[in-house]
mmCIF file of C-alpha atoms in Angstrom:
data_model
loop_
_atom_site.group_PDB
_atom_site.id
_atom_site.type_symbol
_atom_site.label_atom_id
_atom_site.label_comp_id
_atom_site.label_asym_id
_atom_site.label_seq_id
_atom_site.Cartn_x
_atom_site.Cartn_y
_atom_site.Cartn_z
ATOM 1 C CA UNK A 1 -59.580 -109.214 -64.489
ATOM 2 C CA UNK A 2 -58.394 -108.405 -67.806
ATOM 3 C CA UNK A 3 -57.254 -111.337 -69.650
ATOM 4 C CA UNK A 4 -55.557 -111.536 -73.201
ATOM 5 C CA UNK A 5 -56.106 -114.900 -74.951
ATOM 6 C CA UNK A 6 -54.052 -115.854 -77.787
ATOM 7 C CA UNK A 7 -56.581 -117.402 -80.250
ATOM 8 C CA UNK A 8 -54.614 -117.335 -82.985
ATOM 9 C CA UNK A 9 -55.654 -121.219 -83.851
ATOM 10 C CA UNK A 10 -59.167 -119.742 -84.261
ATOM 11 C CA UNK A 11 -58.225 -118.513 -87.735
ATOM 12 C CA UNK A 12 -59.365 -120.589 -90.613
ATOM 13 C CA UNK A 13 -60.513 -124.094 -90.196
ATOM 14 C CA UNK A 14 -60.387 -124.647 -86.703
ATOM 15 C CA UNK A 15 -59.084 -127.928 -85.147
ATOM 16 C CA UNK A 16 -59.691 -129.617 -81.495
ATOM 17 C CA UNK A 17 -57.418 -126.863 -79.728
ATOM 18 C CA UNK A 18 -59.335 -123.878 -81.631
ATOM 19 C CA UNK A 19 -62.670 -125.087 -80.411
ATOM 20 C CA UNK A 20 -61.015 -125.212 -77.057
ATOM 21 C CA UNK A 21 -60.049 -120.997 -77.293
ATOM 22 C CA UNK A 22 -63.529 -120.516 -78.497
ATOM 23 C CA UNK A 23 -65.261 -122.421 -76.054
ATOM 24 C CA UNK A 24 -63.010 -120.666 -73.195
ATOM 25 C CA UNK A 25 -63.491 -117.223 -74.760
ATOM 26 C CA UNK A 26 -67.386 -117.746 -74.500
ATOM 27 C CA UNK A 27 -67.541 -118.937 -71.370
ATOM 28 C CA UNK A 28 -65.154 -116.542 -69.672
ATOM 29 C CA UNK A 29 -67.095 -113.679 -71.128
ATOM 30 C CA UNK A 30 -70.213 -114.936 -69.723
ATOM 31 C CA UNK A 31 -68.781 -114.810 -66.212
ATOM 32 C CA UNK A 32 -68.197 -110.889 -67.482
ATOM 33 C CA UNK A 33 -64.439 -111.485 -67.676
ATOM 34 C CA UNK A 34 -62.961 -108.690 -69.729
ATOM 35 C CA UNK A 35 -61.324 -110.943 -72.760
ATOM 36 C CA UNK A 36 -59.035 -109.035 -75.797
ATOM 37 C CA UNK A 37 -58.562 -111.789 -78.263
ATOM 38 C CA UNK A 38 -55.155 -111.544 -79.926
ATOM 39 C CA UNK A 39 -55.379 -113.020 -83.184
ATOM 40 C CA UNK A 40 -54.131 -111.755 -86.553
ATOM 41 C CA UNK A 41 -56.718 -113.469 -89.403
ATOM 42 C CA UNK A 42 -54.253 -112.601 -92.299
ATOM 43 C CA UNK A 43 -51.429 -115.137 -91.009
ATOM 44 C CA UNK A 44 -52.208 -118.608 -91.768
ATOM 45 C CA UNK A 45 -51.413 -120.451 -88.435
ATOM 46 C CA UNK A 46 -50.618 -123.782 -90.459
ATOM 47 C CA UNK A 47 -47.801 -122.378 -91.943
ATOM 48 C CA UNK A 48 -44.907 -122.808 -89.929
ATOM 49 C CA UNK A 49 -43.032 -119.573 -90.461
ATOM 50 C CA UNK A 50 -46.646 -117.496 -90.031
ATOM 51 C CA UNK A 51 -46.552 -119.407 -86.947
ATOM 52 C CA UNK A 52 -43.363 -118.669 -85.444
ATOM 53 C CA UNK A 53 -43.858 -114.804 -86.559
ATOM 54 C CA UNK A 54 -47.634 -114.535 -84.715
ATOM 55 C CA UNK A 55 -46.225 -116.668 -81.505
ATOM 56 C CA UNK A 56 -42.347 -114.745 -81.011
ATOM 57 C CA UNK A 57 -42.984 -111.240 -82.148
ATOM 58 C CA UNK A 58 -46.694 -110.303 -82.888
ATOM 59 C CA UNK A 59 -48.308 -111.987 -79.788
ATOM 60 C CA UNK A 60 -46.124 -110.342 -77.107
ATOM 61 C CA UNK A 61 -46.487 -107.288 -78.860
ATOM 62 C CA UNK A 62 -50.048 -107.254 -79.052
ATOM 63 C CA UNK A 63 -50.125 -108.519 -75.499
ATOM 64 C CA UNK A 64 -48.056 -105.729 -74.307
ATOM 65 C CA UNK A 65 -50.700 -103.065 -75.735
ATOM 66 C CA UNK A 66 -53.683 -104.866 -74.582
ATOM 67 C CA UNK A 67 -53.851 -103.041 -70.974
ATOM 68 C CA UNK A 68 -54.622 -106.984 -70.037
ATOM 69 C CA UNK A 69 -53.227 -108.356 -66.377
ATOM 70 C CA UNK A 70 -52.504 -111.336 -67.712
ATOM 71 C CA UNK A 71 -51.444 -113.321 -70.785
ATOM 72 C CA UNK A 72 -53.401 -117.026 -71.595
ATOM 73 C CA UNK A 73 -51.523 -118.432 -74.111
ATOM 74 C CA UNK A 74 -54.323 -121.042 -75.161
ATOM 75 C CA UNK A 75 -52.952 -123.052 -77.778
ATOM 76 C CA UNK A 76 -50.190 -124.284 -76.315
ATOM 77 C CA UNK A 77 -46.856 -122.587 -77.312
ATOM 78 C CA UNK A 78 -45.779 -118.889 -75.744
ATOM 79 C CA UNK A 79 -43.290 -116.084 -76.459
ATOM 80 C CA UNK A 80 -39.935 -116.069 -74.815
ATOM 81 C CA UNK A 81 -40.357 -112.131 -74.488
ATOM 82 C CA UNK A 82 -43.366 -111.377 -72.461
ATOM 83 C CA UNK A 83 -44.372 -108.665 -69.552
ATOM 84 C CA UNK A 84 -47.508 -110.170 -68.113
ATOM 85 C CA UNK A 85 -47.605 -112.944 -65.980
ATOM 86 C CA UNK A 86 -48.639 -115.867 -68.386
ATOM 87 C CA UNK A 87 -51.052 -119.050 -68.013
ATOM 88 C CA UNK A 88 -50.138 -121.590 -70.738
ATOM 89 C CA UNK A 89 -52.257 -124.350 -71.943
ATOM 90 C CA UNK A 90 -50.700 -127.783 -72.566
ATOM 91 C CA UNK A 91 -52.820 -129.693 -74.736
ATOM 92 C CA UNK A 92 -50.354 -132.978 -74.591
ATOM 93 C CA UNK A 93 -46.495 -133.422 -75.201
ATOM 94 C CA UNK A 94 -46.707 -135.310 -78.326
ATOM 95 C CA UNK A 95 -43.777 -133.323 -79.847
ATOM 96 C CA UNK A 96 -41.380 -134.329 -77.109
ATOM 97 C CA UNK A 97 -42.660 -138.224 -76.926
ATOM 98 C CA UNK A 98 -42.638 -139.107 -80.834
ATOM 99 C CA UNK A 99 -43.089 -137.053 -83.759
ATOM 100 C CA UNK A 100 -40.519 -138.825 -85.810
ATOM 101 C CA UNK A 101 -42.190 -137.928 -89.111
ATOM 102 C CA UNK A 102 -42.334 -134.251 -89.022
ATOM 103 C CA UNK A 103 -39.834 -131.986 -90.181
ATOM 104 C CA UNK A 104 -36.834 -131.537 -87.924
ATOM 105 C CA UNK A 105 -37.470 -127.355 -87.199
ATOM 106 C CA UNK A 106 -41.181 -128.322 -86.007
ATOM 107 C CA UNK A 107 -39.671 -131.042 -83.657
ATOM 108 C CA UNK A 108 -37.600 -128.870 -82.023
ATOM 109 C CA UNK A 109 -40.163 -125.748 -81.660
ATOM 110 C CA UNK A 110 -42.958 -127.619 -80.738
ATOM 111 C CA UNK A 111 -40.906 -129.960 -78.589
ATOM 112 C CA UNK A 112 -37.991 -129.112 -76.823
ATOM 113 C CA UNK A 113 -38.291 -125.065 -77.318
ATOM 114 C CA UNK A 114 -41.930 -124.908 -76.121
ATOM 115 C CA UNK A 115 -40.718 -127.186 -73.027
ATOM 116 C CA UNK A 116 -38.516 -124.300 -71.794
ATOM 117 C CA UNK A 117 -41.326 -122.103 -71.958
ATOM 118 C CA UNK A 118 -43.245 -124.388 -69.667
ATOM 119 C CA UNK A 119 -40.900 -124.476 -67.612
ATOM 120 C CA UNK A 120 -41.210 -120.402 -67.378
ATOM 121 C CA UNK A 121 -44.989 -120.198 -67.533
ATOM 122 C CA UNK A 122 -46.548 -118.672 -64.290
ATOM 123 C CA UNK A 123 -48.871 -121.632 -64.002
ATOM 124 C CA UNK A 124 -49.650 -124.079 -66.281
ATOM 125 C CA UNK A 125 -53.191 -125.747 -67.598
ATOM 126 C CA UNK A 126 -53.356 -129.271 -68.552
ATOM 127 C CA UNK A 127 -56.767 -131.058 -70.209
ATOM 128 C CA UNK A 128 -56.206 -134.501 -68.050
ATOM 129 C CA UNK A 129 -54.735 -135.650 -65.314
ATOM 130 C CA UNK A 130 -52.661 -137.741 -67.904
ATOM 131 C CA UNK A 131 -51.436 -134.859 -69.591
ATOM 132 C CA UNK A 132 -50.039 -133.497 -66.342
ATOM 133 C CA UNK A 133 -48.182 -137.045 -65.580
ATOM 134 C CA UNK A 134 -46.612 -136.637 -69.018
ATOM 135 C CA UNK A 135 -45.741 -133.040 -68.484
ATOM 136 C CA UNK A 136 -44.094 -133.622 -65.547
ATOM 137 C CA UNK A 137 -42.125 -136.795 -67.064
ATOM 138 C CA UNK A 138 -40.904 -135.073 -70.069
ATOM 139 C CA UNK A 139 -40.229 -131.401 -68.347
ATOM 140 C CA UNK A 140 -39.060 -129.496 -65.319
ATOM 141 C CA UNK A 141 -41.824 -128.093 -64.476
ATOM 142 C CA UNK A 142 -42.645 -127.362 -60.994
ATOM 143 C CA UNK A 143 -45.638 -129.692 -60.180
ATOM 144 C CA UNK A 144 -47.067 -126.670 -57.817
ATOM 145 C CA UNK A 145 -47.614 -124.671 -60.850
ATOM 146 C CA UNK A 146 -49.819 -127.308 -62.748
ATOM 147 C CA UNK A 147 -53.778 -127.077 -62.537
ATOM 148 C CA UNK A 148 -55.932 -130.088 -64.266
ATOM 149 C CA UNK A 149 -58.834 -128.370 -66.360
ATOM 150 C CA UNK A 150 -61.132 -130.473 -68.382
ATOM 151 C CA UNK A 151 -62.337 -128.751 -71.554
ATOM 152 C CA UNK A 152 -65.578 -127.907 -71.536
ATOM 153 C CA UNK A 153 -68.031 -129.179 -74.808
ATOM 154 C CA UNK A 154 -69.807 -126.909 -76.861
ATOM 155 C CA UNK A 155 -73.474 -126.403 -76.167
ATOM 156 C CA UNK A 156 -74.642 -127.480 -79.211
ATOM 157 C CA UNK A 157 -73.305 -130.705 -78.757
ATOM 158 C CA UNK A 158 -75.766 -131.055 -75.638
ATOM 159 C CA UNK A 159 -78.640 -130.086 -78.164
ATOM 160 C CA UNK A 160 -78.423 -132.712 -80.891
ATOM 161 C CA UNK A 161 -81.181 -134.754 -81.174
ATOM 162 C CA UNK A 162 -80.337 -138.004 -82.024
ATOM 163 C CA UNK A 163 -81.703 -139.949 -85.955
ATOM 164 C CA UNK A 164 -83.824 -142.528 -84.741
ATOM 165 C CA UNK A 165 -82.876 -144.362 -88.194
ATOM 166 C CA UNK A 166 -80.100 -146.788 -87.938
ATOM 167 C CA UNK A 167 -77.420 -144.770 -90.425
ATOM 168 C CA UNK A 168 -74.548 -147.529 -90.661
ATOM 169 C CA UNK A 169 -71.525 -145.439 -90.632
ATOM 170 C CA UNK A 170 -68.593 -145.333 -88.208
ATOM 171 C CA UNK A 171 -67.371 -141.620 -87.123
ATOM 172 C CA UNK A 172 -63.674 -140.684 -86.854
ATOM 173 C CA UNK A 173 -62.940 -137.243 -86.166
ATOM 174 C CA UNK A 174 -59.300 -135.592 -86.316
ATOM 175 C CA UNK A 175 -56.191 -134.760 -87.929
ATOM 176 C CA UNK A 176 -55.055 -137.982 -89.797
ATOM 177 C CA UNK A 177 -51.583 -138.247 -88.173
ATOM 178 C CA UNK A 178 -50.315 -141.680 -87.081
ATOM 179 C CA UNK A 179 -51.166 -141.442 -83.598
ATOM 180 C CA UNK A 180 -54.605 -141.007 -84.114
ATOM 181 C CA UNK A 181 -54.926 -144.782 -85.514
ATOM 182 C CA UNK A 182 -57.236 -144.761 -88.249
ATOM 183 C CA UNK A 183 -55.880 -147.801 -89.835
ATOM 184 C CA UNK A 184 -57.155 -149.978 -87.176
ATOM 185 C CA UNK A 185 -60.757 -149.006 -87.848
ATOM 186 C CA UNK A 186 -59.646 -149.592 -91.931
ATOM 187 C CA UNK A 187 -58.893 -152.905 -91.101
ATOM 188 C CA UNK A 188 -62.137 -153.727 -88.423
ATOM 189 C CA UNK A 189 -64.313 -152.008 -91.263
ATOM 190 C CA UNK A 190 -63.074 -155.173 -93.418
ATOM 191 C CA UNK A 191 -64.561 -157.520 -91.403
ATOM 192 C CA UNK A 192 -68.207 -155.617 -91.080
ATOM 193 C CA UNK A 193 -70.626 -155.739 -93.328
ATOM 194 C CA UNK A 194 -70.656 -154.281 -96.835
ATOM 195 C CA UNK A 195 -73.457 -151.630 -95.790
ATOM 196 C CA UNK A 196 -71.062 -150.150 -92.994
ATOM 197 C CA UNK A 197 -69.184 -147.177 -93.830
ATOM 198 C CA UNK A 198 -66.260 -145.111 -92.384
ATOM 199 C CA UNK A 199 -66.791 -141.214 -92.128
ATOM 200 C CA UNK A 200 -63.521 -139.655 -91.755
ATOM 201 C CA UNK A 201 -63.486 -135.917 -90.774
ATOM 202 C CA UNK A 202 -59.982 -134.019 -90.434
ATOM 203 C CA UNK A 203 -57.264 -132.641 -92.020
ATOM 204 C CA UNK A 204 -54.848 -135.321 -93.688
ATOM 205 C CA UNK A 205 -51.109 -135.632 -93.360
ATOM 206 C CA UNK A 206 -48.704 -137.972 -95.050
ATOM 207 C CA UNK A 207 -50.261 -140.434 -92.836
ATOM 208 C CA UNK A 208 -53.599 -140.244 -94.922
ATOM 209 C CA UNK A 209 -51.870 -141.685 -97.894
ATOM 210 C CA UNK A 210 -51.052 -144.680 -96.350
ATOM 211 C CA UNK A 211 -54.450 -145.169 -94.651
ATOM 212 C CA UNK A 212 -55.866 -144.775 -98.463
ATOM 213 C CA UNK A 213 -53.526 -147.394 -99.701
ATOM 214 C CA UNK A 214 -54.296 -149.717 -96.792
ATOM 215 C CA UNK A 215 -58.202 -149.405 -97.657
ATOM 216 C CA UNK A 216 -57.396 -150.227 -101.247
ATOM 217 C CA UNK A 217 -55.485 -153.232 -100.271
ATOM 218 C CA UNK A 218 -58.110 -154.530 -97.908
ATOM 219 C CA UNK A 219 -60.905 -153.714 -100.544
ATOM 220 C CA UNK A 220 -62.735 -151.016 -98.587
ATOM 221 C CA UNK A 221 -61.801 -148.070 -100.513
ATOM 222 C CA UNK A 222 -65.176 -147.377 -101.610
ATOM 223 C CA UNK A 223 -66.655 -147.376 -98.045
ATOM 224 C CA UNK A 224 -64.065 -145.045 -96.668
ATOM 225 C CA UNK A 225 -65.853 -141.180 -97.213
ATOM 226 C CA UNK A 226 -62.750 -138.699 -96.398
ATOM 227 C CA UNK A 227 -64.363 -135.445 -95.592
ATOM 228 C CA UNK A 228 -61.306 -133.053 -94.622
ATOM 229 C CA UNK A 229 -62.513 -129.681 -93.168
ATOM 230 C CA UNK A 230 -66.259 -129.571 -93.237
ATOM 231 C CA UNK A 231 -68.693 -126.737 -91.819
ATOM 232 C CA UNK A 232 -69.510 -126.775 -88.303
ATOM 233 C CA UNK A 233 -73.264 -127.703 -88.972
ATOM 234 C CA UNK A 234 -72.180 -130.898 -91.278
ATOM 235 C CA UNK A 235 -70.059 -132.333 -88.351
ATOM 236 C CA UNK A 236 -73.256 -131.719 -85.957
ATOM 237 C CA UNK A 237 -75.478 -133.490 -88.314
ATOM 238 C CA UNK A 238 -72.818 -136.334 -88.659
ATOM 239 C CA UNK A 239 -72.392 -136.754 -84.666
ATOM 240 C CA UNK A 240 -76.235 -136.958 -84.924
ATOM 241 C CA UNK A 241 -76.688 -139.649 -87.272
ATOM 242 C CA UNK A 242 -73.472 -141.835 -86.499
ATOM 243 C CA UNK A 243 -74.082 -145.445 -85.745
ATOM 244 C CA UNK A 244 -70.926 -145.224 -83.640
ATOM 245 C CA UNK A 245 -68.098 -141.996 -82.746
ATOM 246 C CA UNK A 246 -64.876 -144.130 -82.654
ATOM 247 C CA UNK A 247 -61.707 -143.122 -81.360
ATOM 248 C CA UNK A 248 -59.070 -145.396 -81.715
ATOM 249 C CA UNK A 249 -55.967 -143.153 -80.976
ATOM 250 C CA UNK A 250 -52.247 -144.465 -79.729
ATOM 251 C CA UNK A 251 -51.869 -141.447 -77.856
ATOM 252 C CA UNK A 252 -53.951 -138.027 -76.865
ATOM 253 C CA UNK A 253 -53.779 -135.506 -74.496
ATOM 254 C CA UNK A 254 -57.464 -135.179 -73.428
ATOM 255 C CA UNK A 255 -59.527 -136.437 -76.652
ATOM 256 C CA UNK A 256 -62.008 -134.021 -77.778
ATOM 257 C CA UNK A 257 -64.080 -136.470 -80.033
ATOM 258 C CA UNK A 258 -64.861 -138.898 -76.977
ATOM 259 C CA UNK A 259 -66.248 -136.252 -74.984
ATOM 260 C CA UNK A 260 -68.238 -134.632 -77.584
ATOM 261 C CA UNK A 261 -70.144 -138.098 -78.636
ATOM 262 C CA UNK A 262 -70.632 -138.525 -75.038
ATOM 263 C CA UNK A 263 -72.287 -134.753 -74.838
ATOM 264 C CA UNK A 264 -74.155 -135.554 -77.920
ATOM 265 C CA UNK A 265 -75.707 -138.714 -76.469
ATOM 266 C CA UNK A 266 -73.769 -141.046 -79.260
ATOM 267 C CA UNK A 267 -72.319 -144.504 -78.839
ATOM 268 C CA UNK A 268 -68.540 -144.314 -78.491
ATOM 269 C CA UNK A 269 -65.738 -146.694 -78.388
ATOM 270 C CA UNK A 270 -62.419 -145.552 -77.468
ATOM 271 C CA UNK A 271 -58.734 -147.249 -77.065
ATOM 272 C CA UNK A 272 -57.330 -147.718 -73.970
ATOM 273 C CA UNK A 273 -54.850 -144.395 -74.586
ATOM 274 C CA UNK A 274 -54.969 -143.191 -70.471
ATOM 275 C CA UNK A 275 -56.529 -139.871 -71.688
ATOM 276 C CA UNK A 276 -59.446 -141.198 -73.223
ATOM 277 C CA UNK A 277 -59.760 -144.277 -70.358
ATOM 278 C CA UNK A 278 -59.937 -141.040 -68.006
ATOM 279 C CA UNK A 279 -62.550 -138.765 -70.638
ATOM 280 C CA UNK A 280 -65.198 -141.845 -70.737
ATOM 281 C CA UNK A 281 -65.089 -142.805 -67.096
ATOM 282 C CA UNK A 282 -66.220 -146.136 -67.675
ATOM 283 C CA UNK A 283 -68.985 -145.087 -69.355
ATOM 284 C CA UNK A 284 -68.033 -146.276 -72.665
ATOM 285 C CA UNK A 285 -66.519 -149.592 -74.258
ATOM 286 C CA UNK A 286 -62.371 -149.421 -73.733
ATOM 287 C CA UNK A 287 -60.252 -151.647 -76.591
ATOM 288 C CA UNK A 288 -56.545 -152.232 -76.729
ATOM 289 C CA UNK A 289 -55.706 -149.862 -79.571
ATOM 290 C CA UNK A 290 -53.938 -152.317 -82.155
ATOM 291 C CA UNK A 291 -56.454 -155.030 -81.890
ATOM 292 C CA UNK A 292 -58.521 -154.647 -84.863
ATOM 293 C CA UNK A 293 -60.342 -158.053 -84.399
ATOM 294 C CA UNK A 294 -61.455 -156.552 -80.943
ATOM 295 C CA UNK A 295 -62.637 -153.484 -82.605
ATOM 296 C CA UNK A 296 -64.189 -155.255 -85.749
ATOM 297 C CA UNK A 297 -66.366 -157.177 -82.983
ATOM 298 C CA UNK A 298 -67.334 -154.134 -80.777
ATOM 299 C CA UNK A 299 -68.556 -152.302 -83.925
ATOM 300 C CA UNK A 300 -70.342 -154.820 -85.173
ATOM 301 C CA UNK A 301 -72.218 -155.440 -81.784
ATOM 302 C CA UNK A 302 -73.013 -151.776 -81.951
ATOM 303 C CA UNK A 303 -74.077 -151.644 -85.499
ATOM 304 C CA UNK A 304 -76.304 -154.355 -85.139
ATOM 305 C CA UNK A 305 -77.940 -153.353 -81.822
ATOM 306 C CA UNK A 306 -78.518 -149.735 -82.219
ATOM 307 C CA UNK A 307 -81.259 -149.978 -79.779
ATOM 308 C CA UNK A 308 -79.714 -150.943 -76.960
ATOM 309 C CA UNK A 309 -76.288 -148.831 -77.980
ATOM 310 C CA UNK A 310 -78.471 -145.605 -78.474
ATOM 311 C CA UNK A 311 -80.076 -146.448 -75.078
ATOM 312 C CA UNK A 312 -76.651 -146.908 -73.277
ATOM 313 C CA UNK A 313 -75.622 -143.782 -74.211
ATOM 314 C CA UNK A 314 -78.528 -141.844 -73.735
ATOM 315 C CA UNK A 315 -78.031 -142.900 -70.049
ATOM 316 C CA UNK A 316 -74.656 -141.463 -69.428
ATOM 317 C CA UNK A 317 -75.626 -138.165 -71.461
ATOM 318 C CA UNK A 318 -76.560 -135.771 -68.719
ATOM 319 C CA UNK A 319 -73.417 -137.093 -66.787
ATOM 320 C CA UNK A 320 -71.280 -136.073 -69.502
ATOM 321 C CA UNK A 321 -73.291 -132.491 -69.903
ATOM 322 C CA UNK A 322 -72.175 -131.938 -66.595
ATOM 323 C CA UNK A 323 -68.320 -133.254 -66.387
ATOM 324 C CA UNK A 324 -67.635 -131.461 -69.430
ATOM 325 C CA UNK A 325 -69.643 -128.039 -69.428
ATOM 326 C CA UNK A 326 -67.912 -124.872 -70.031
ATOM 327 C CA UNK A 327 -69.484 -123.096 -67.229
ATOM 328 C CA UNK A 328 -67.309 -125.484 -64.556
ATOM 329 C CA UNK A 329 -64.128 -125.157 -67.143
ATOM 330 C CA UNK A 330 -64.449 -121.640 -67.353
ATOM 331 C CA UNK A 331 -64.606 -121.033 -63.276
ATOM 332 C CA UNK A 332 -61.714 -123.286 -62.769
ATOM 333 C CA UNK A 333 -59.904 -121.582 -65.094
ATOM 334 C CA UNK A 334 -60.757 -118.353 -63.356
ATOM 335 C CA UNK A 335 -59.084 -119.821 -60.423
ATOM 336 C CA UNK A 336 -55.908 -120.512 -62.276
ATOM 337 C CA UNK A 337 -55.951 -116.783 -63.402
ATOM 338 C CA UNK A 338 -56.127 -115.394 -59.757
ATOM 339 C CA UNK A 339 -53.326 -117.619 -58.709
ATOM 340 C CA UNK A 340 -51.100 -116.801 -61.309
ATOM 341 C CA UNK A 341 -51.991 -112.896 -60.450
ATOM 342 C CA UNK A 342 -50.957 -113.737 -56.715
ATOM 343 C CA UNK A 343 -47.533 -115.629 -57.492
#
């Protein structure tokens, strides 16, 4: 089987989707699938005009010349014109739900326009059962063409050795946007011991300015460490030392940070967003996304009783490693490819 994979979101500083694409490629190659990696390093995928040029012009040209049997659009967007059977991974439908703060052209392209591409794909992969429900609610995609495949977590999270020292910081990882609900952690921080810090990793949006102002108004600005993009080794070190990984999102298609924390053996708390509940599967505390007092209470319980929290996290680590194995995810993805080729 020869598969061409859109890997443009691995260019530059990769986010969760870039992590997904890189992990999938490596796992497919380990299964001896012939993978052609399609990317153009000279194009910044985070500039809309460059993304559009790649998606709709260069990607279909590259795919048609690749000699592949199948095109996998693993980043959630797909060209209008294509000659090969196609599989698309839809990571979430947030652009169809609520992105009122985004520019109109981005809302249209990543929302309504992309929904039309989902409906024309040979097969559609989603990251969670919740994402499948959302996709079917927001589009006219045929349910029989949709497959749920949980992404894997990179092996280097499995090999993290948790520090025995009590490092009193909360780790939040992900793009700083409204649906990530970082404000609830800042409000919770104001009720915790002043030695406890919040470390925020990920690219910012206009929402970051709001969060910074909130931190200042609550007099915790000196306890919030804004890291932006960081090298992978540094991120792994943070997972090794964080007292707890907090994922308070209002909306997620999956919840990579929660899965990574489980696999790293780090204590984790998530919101009651359905996909996060699905990811932790009863193995971590779940709190109402907007209840900052509940977050304060649970974070304080973990930070003040680190040994018990570590023991609970260690007890579910092996299970998480099996649930979020790239070996399993690649096998399931290959089954989807076979369905697409047989269609």
